[in-house]
């Protein structure tokens, strides 16, 4: 059974996966999901004004310094470290 907590976890992983200006296909491969599944999280992130569509298949973070924050969540020496891949 898929609960709301699992959905949030996948949503966080999507925001991490788009680091480095990756295309949707690359993001889907990193998350080990289909491109149509990954596009649902892309659509939700756009609707929540966290990202905006960039060039074809790409998105860009909207919030100032959000890119740096997401990088910090992946740095074990950071106080923001989540430990997610």
mmCIF file with all atom_site columns, C-alpha atoms in Angstrom:
data_model
loop_
_atom_site.group_PDB
_atom_site.id
_atom_site.type_symbol
_atom_site.label_atom_id
_atom_site.label_alt_id
_atom_site.label_comp_id
_atom_site.label_asym_id
_atom_site.label_entity_id
_atom_site.label_seq_id
_atom_site.pdbx_PDB_ins_code
_atom_site.Cartn_x
_atom_site.Cartn_y
_atom_site.Cartn_z
_atom_site.occupancy
_atom_site.B_iso_or_equiv
_atom_site.pdbx_formal_charge
_atom_site.auth_seq_id
_atom_site.auth_comp_id
_atom_site.auth_asym_id
_atom_site.auth_atom_id
_atom_site.pdbx_PDB_model_num
ATOM 1  C CA . UNK A 1 1  ? 0.000  0.000  0.000   1.00 0.00 ? 1  UNK A CA 1
ATOM 2  C CA . UNK A 1 2  ? 1.358  3.412  -1.019  1.00 0.00 ? 2  UNK A CA 1
ATOM 3  C CA . UNK A 1 3  ? 1.031  5.971  1.771   1.00 0.00 ? 3  UNK A CA 1
ATOM 4  C CA . UNK A 1 4  ? 1.521  9.754  1.824   1.00 0.00 ? 4  UNK A CA 1
ATOM 5  C CA . UNK A 1 5  ? 4.904  9.407  3.572   1.00 0.00 ? 5  UNK A CA 1
ATOM 6  C CA . UNK A 1 6  ? 6.249  7.259  0.719   1.00 0.00 ? 6  UNK A CA 1
ATOM 7  C CA . UNK A 1 7  ? 5.005  9.829  -1.781  1.00 0.00 ? 7  UNK A CA 1
ATOM 8  C CA . UNK A 1 8  ? 6.877  12.592 0.052   1.00 0.00 ? 8  UNK A CA 1
ATOM 9  C CA . UNK A 1 9  ? 10.048 10.487 0.067   1.00 0.00 ? 9  UNK A CA 1
ATOM 10 C CA . UNK A 1 10 ? 9.848  9.997  -3.713  1.00 0.00 ? 10 UNK A CA 1
ATOM 11 C CA . UNK A 1 11 ? 9.148  13.718 -4.138  1.00 0.00 ? 11 UNK A CA 1
ATOM 12 C CA . UNK A 1 12 ? 12.333 14.552 -2.190  1.00 0.00 ? 12 UNK A CA 1
ATOM 13 C CA . UNK A 1 13 ? 14.282 12.087 -4.290  1.00 0.00 ? 13 UNK A CA 1
ATOM 14 C CA . UNK A 1 14 ? 12.937 13.772 -7.447  1.00 0.00 ? 14 UNK A CA 1
ATOM 15 C CA . UNK A 1 15 ? 14.151 17.200 -6.274  1.00 0.00 ? 15 UNK A CA 1
ATOM 16 C CA . UNK A 1 16 ? 17.568 15.681 -5.599  1.00 0.00 ? 16 UNK A CA 1
ATOM 17 C CA . UNK A 1 17 ? 17.625 13.804 -8.909  1.00 0.00 ? 17 UNK A CA 1
ATOM 18 C CA . UNK A 1 18 ? 17.167 16.949 -11.003 1.00 0.00 ? 18 UNK A CA 1
ATOM 19 C CA . UNK A 1 19 ? 20.408 18.452 -9.665  1.00 0.00 ? 19 UNK A CA 1
ATOM 20 C CA . UNK A 1 20 ? 22.838 19.131 -12.463 1.00 0.00 ? 20 UNK A CA 1
ATOM 21 C CA . UNK A 1 21 ? 20.198 20.113 -15.039 1.00 0.00 ? 21 UNK A CA 1
ATOM 22 C CA . UNK A 1 22 ? 19.317 16.545 -16.034 1.00 0.00 ? 22 UNK A CA 1
ATOM 23 C CA . UNK A 1 23 ? 16.684 15.632 -18.599 1.00 0.00 ? 23 UNK A CA 1
ATOM 24 C CA . UNK A 1 24 ? 13.502 13.855 -17.544 1.00 0.00 ? 24 UNK A CA 1
ATOM 25 C CA . UNK A 1 25 ? 14.730 10.590 -19.051 1.00 0.00 ? 25 UNK A CA 1
ATOM 26 C CA . UNK A 1 26 ? 17.926 10.726 -16.959 1.00 0.00 ? 26 UNK A CA 1
ATOM 27 C CA . UNK A 1 27 ? 15.949 11.569 -13.830 1.00 0.00 ? 27 UNK A CA 1
ATOM 28 C CA . UNK A 1 28 ? 13.630 8.611  -14.420 1.00 0.00 ? 28 UNK A CA 1
ATOM 29 C CA . UNK A 1 29 ? 16.625 6.290  -14.826 1.00 0.00 ? 29 UNK A CA 1
ATOM 30 C CA . UNK A 1 30 ? 18.192 7.591  -11.612 1.00 0.00 ? 30 UNK A CA 1
ATOM 31 C CA . UNK A 1 31 ? 14.929 7.069  -9.710  1.00 0.00 ? 31 UNK A CA 1
ATOM 32 C CA . UNK A 1 32 ? 14.427 3.684  -11.404 1.00 0.00 ? 32 UNK A CA 1
ATOM 33 C CA . UNK A 1 33 ? 10.925 4.621  -12.584 1.00 0.00 ? 33 UNK A CA 1
ATOM 34 C CA . UNK A 1 34 ? 9.299  5.188  -15.957 1.00 0.00 ? 34 UNK A CA 1
ATOM 35 C CA . UNK A 1 35 ? 9.523  8.638  -17.560 1.00 0.00 ? 35 UNK A CA 1
ATOM 36 C CA . UNK A 1 36 ? 5.738  9.039  -17.257 1.00 0.00 ? 36 UNK A CA 1
ATOM 37 C CA . UNK A 1 37 ? 5.958  8.340  -13.505 1.00 0.00 ? 37 UNK A CA 1
ATOM 38 C CA . UNK A 1 38 ? 8.791  10.864 -13.103 1.00 0.00 ? 38 UNK A CA 1
ATOM 39 C CA . UNK A 1 39 ? 6.820  13.418 -15.108 1.00 0.00 ? 39 UNK A CA 1
ATOM 40 C CA . UNK A 1 40 ? 4.073  13.342 -12.459 1.00 0.00 ? 40 UNK A CA 1
ATOM 41 C CA . UNK A 1 41 ? 6.572  14.580 -9.869  1.00 0.00 ? 41 UNK A CA 1
ATOM 42 C CA . UNK A 1 42 ? 7.849  17.131 -12.388 1.00 0.00 ? 42 UNK A CA 1
ATOM 43 C CA . UNK A 1 43 ? 4.297  18.391 -12.849 1.00 0.00 ? 43 UNK A CA 1
ATOM 44 C CA . UNK A 1 44 ? 3.738  18.589 -9.072  1.00 0.00 ? 44 UNK A CA 1
ATOM 45 C CA . UNK A 1 45 ? 7.001  20.482 -8.517  1.00 0.00 ? 45 UNK A CA 1
ATOM 46 C CA . UNK A 1 46 ? 5.977  22.971 -11.216 1.00 0.00 ? 46 UNK A CA 1
ATOM 47 C CA . UNK A 1 47 ? 2.518  23.355 -9.642  1.00 0.00 ? 47 UNK A CA 1
ATOM 48 C CA . UNK A 1 48 ? 4.126  24.031 -6.225  1.00 0.00 ? 48 UNK A CA 1
ATOM 49 C CA . UNK A 1 49 ? 6.400  26.658 -7.806  1.00 0.00 ? 49 UNK A CA 1
ATOM 50 C CA . UNK A 1 50 ? 9.585  24.856 -6.807  1.00 0.00 ? 50 UNK A CA 1
ATOM 51 C CA . UNK A 1 51 ? 10.783 24.461 -10.403 1.00 0.00 ? 51 UNK A CA 1
ATOM 52 C CA . UNK A 1 52 ? 9.960  25.910 -13.794 1.00 0.00 ? 52 UNK A CA 1
ATOM 53 C CA . UNK A 1 53 ? 10.274 24.312 -17.204 1.00 0.00 ? 53 UNK A CA 1
ATOM 54 C CA . UNK A 1 54 ? 13.628 25.062 -18.785 1.00 0.00 ? 54 UNK A CA 1
ATOM 55 C CA . UNK A 1 55 ? 14.738 23.824 -22.157 1.00 0.00 ? 55 UNK A CA 1
ATOM 56 C CA . UNK A 1 56 ? 13.158 20.667 -23.571 1.00 0.00 ? 56 UNK A CA 1
ATOM 57 C CA . UNK A 1 57 ? 13.009 17.991 -20.859 1.00 0.00 ? 57 UNK A CA 1
ATOM 58 C CA . UNK A 1 58 ? 14.746 20.124 -18.234 1.00 0.00 ? 58 UNK A CA 1
ATOM 59 C CA . UNK A 1 59 ? 13.559 22.077 -15.216 1.00 0.00 ? 59 UNK A CA 1
ATOM 60 C CA . UNK A 1 60 ? 15.163 24.832 -13.144 1.00 0.00 ? 60 UNK A CA 1
ATOM 61 C CA . UNK A 1 61 ? 14.753 25.587 -9.461  1.00 0.00 ? 61 UNK A CA 1
ATOM 62 C CA . UNK A 1 62 ? 12.794 28.802 -8.849  1.00 0.00 ? 62 UNK A CA 1
ATOM 63 C CA . UNK A 1 63 ? 13.639 29.515 -5.207  1.00 0.00 ? 63 UNK A CA 1
ATOM 64 C CA . UNK A 1 64 ? 16.853 31.447 -4.590  1.00 0.00 ? 64 UNK A CA 1
ATOM 65 C CA . UNK A 1 65 ? 19.687 29.236 -3.317  1.00 0.00 ? 65 UNK A CA 1
ATOM 66 C CA . UNK A 1 66 ? 17.486 26.123 -3.481  1.00 0.00 ? 66 UNK A CA 1
ATOM 67 C CA . UNK A 1 67 ? 20.094 24.413 -5.654  1.00 0.00 ? 67 UNK A CA 1
ATOM 68 C CA . UNK A 1 68 ? 22.722 24.993 -2.953  1.00 0.00 ? 68 UNK A CA 1
ATOM 69 C CA . UNK A 1 69 ? 20.342 23.747 -0.261  1.00 0.00 ? 69 UNK A CA 1
ATOM 70 C CA . UNK A 1 70 ? 19.637 20.526 -2.166  1.00 0.00 ? 70 UNK A CA 1
ATOM 71 C CA . UNK A 1 71 ? 23.393 19.995 -2.627  1.00 0.00 ? 71 UNK A CA 1
ATOM 72 C CA . UNK A 1 72 ? 23.833 20.537 1.130   1.00 0.00 ? 72 UNK A CA 1
ATOM 73 C CA . UNK A 1 73 ? 21.263 17.831 1.888   1.00 0.00 ? 73 UNK A CA 1
ATOM 74 C CA . UNK A 1 74 ? 23.590 15.375 0.138   1.00 0.00 ? 74 UNK A CA 1
ATOM 75 C CA . UNK A 1 75 ? 26.808 16.476 1.884   1.00 0.00 ? 75 UNK A CA 1
ATOM 76 C CA . UNK A 1 76 ? 27.507 14.328 4.969   1.00 0.00 ? 76 UNK A CA 1
ATOM 77 C CA . UNK A 1 77 ? 29.378 17.227 6.576   1.00 0.00 ? 77 UNK A CA 1
ATOM 78 C CA . UNK A 1 78 ? 26.408 19.583 6.265   1.00 0.00 ? 78 UNK A CA 1
ATOM 79 C CA . UNK A 1 79 ? 23.880 20.295 8.988   1.00 0.00 ? 79 UNK A CA 1
ATOM 80 C CA . UNK A 1 80 ? 21.191 19.809 6.300   1.00 0.00 ? 80 UNK A CA 1
ATOM 81 C CA . UNK A 1 81 ? 22.298 16.250 5.423   1.00 0.00 ? 81 UNK A CA 1
ATOM 82 C CA . UNK A 1 82 ? 19.316 13.934 4.698   1.00 0.00 ? 82 UNK A CA 1
ATOM 83 C CA . UNK A 1 83 ? 21.191 10.880 3.574   1.00 0.00 ? 83 UNK A CA 1
ATOM 84 C CA . UNK A 1 84 ? 19.013 10.410 0.482   1.00 0.00 ? 84 UNK A CA 1
ATOM 85 C CA . UNK A 1 85 ? 20.510 9.518  -2.898  1.00 0.00 ? 85 UNK A CA 1
#
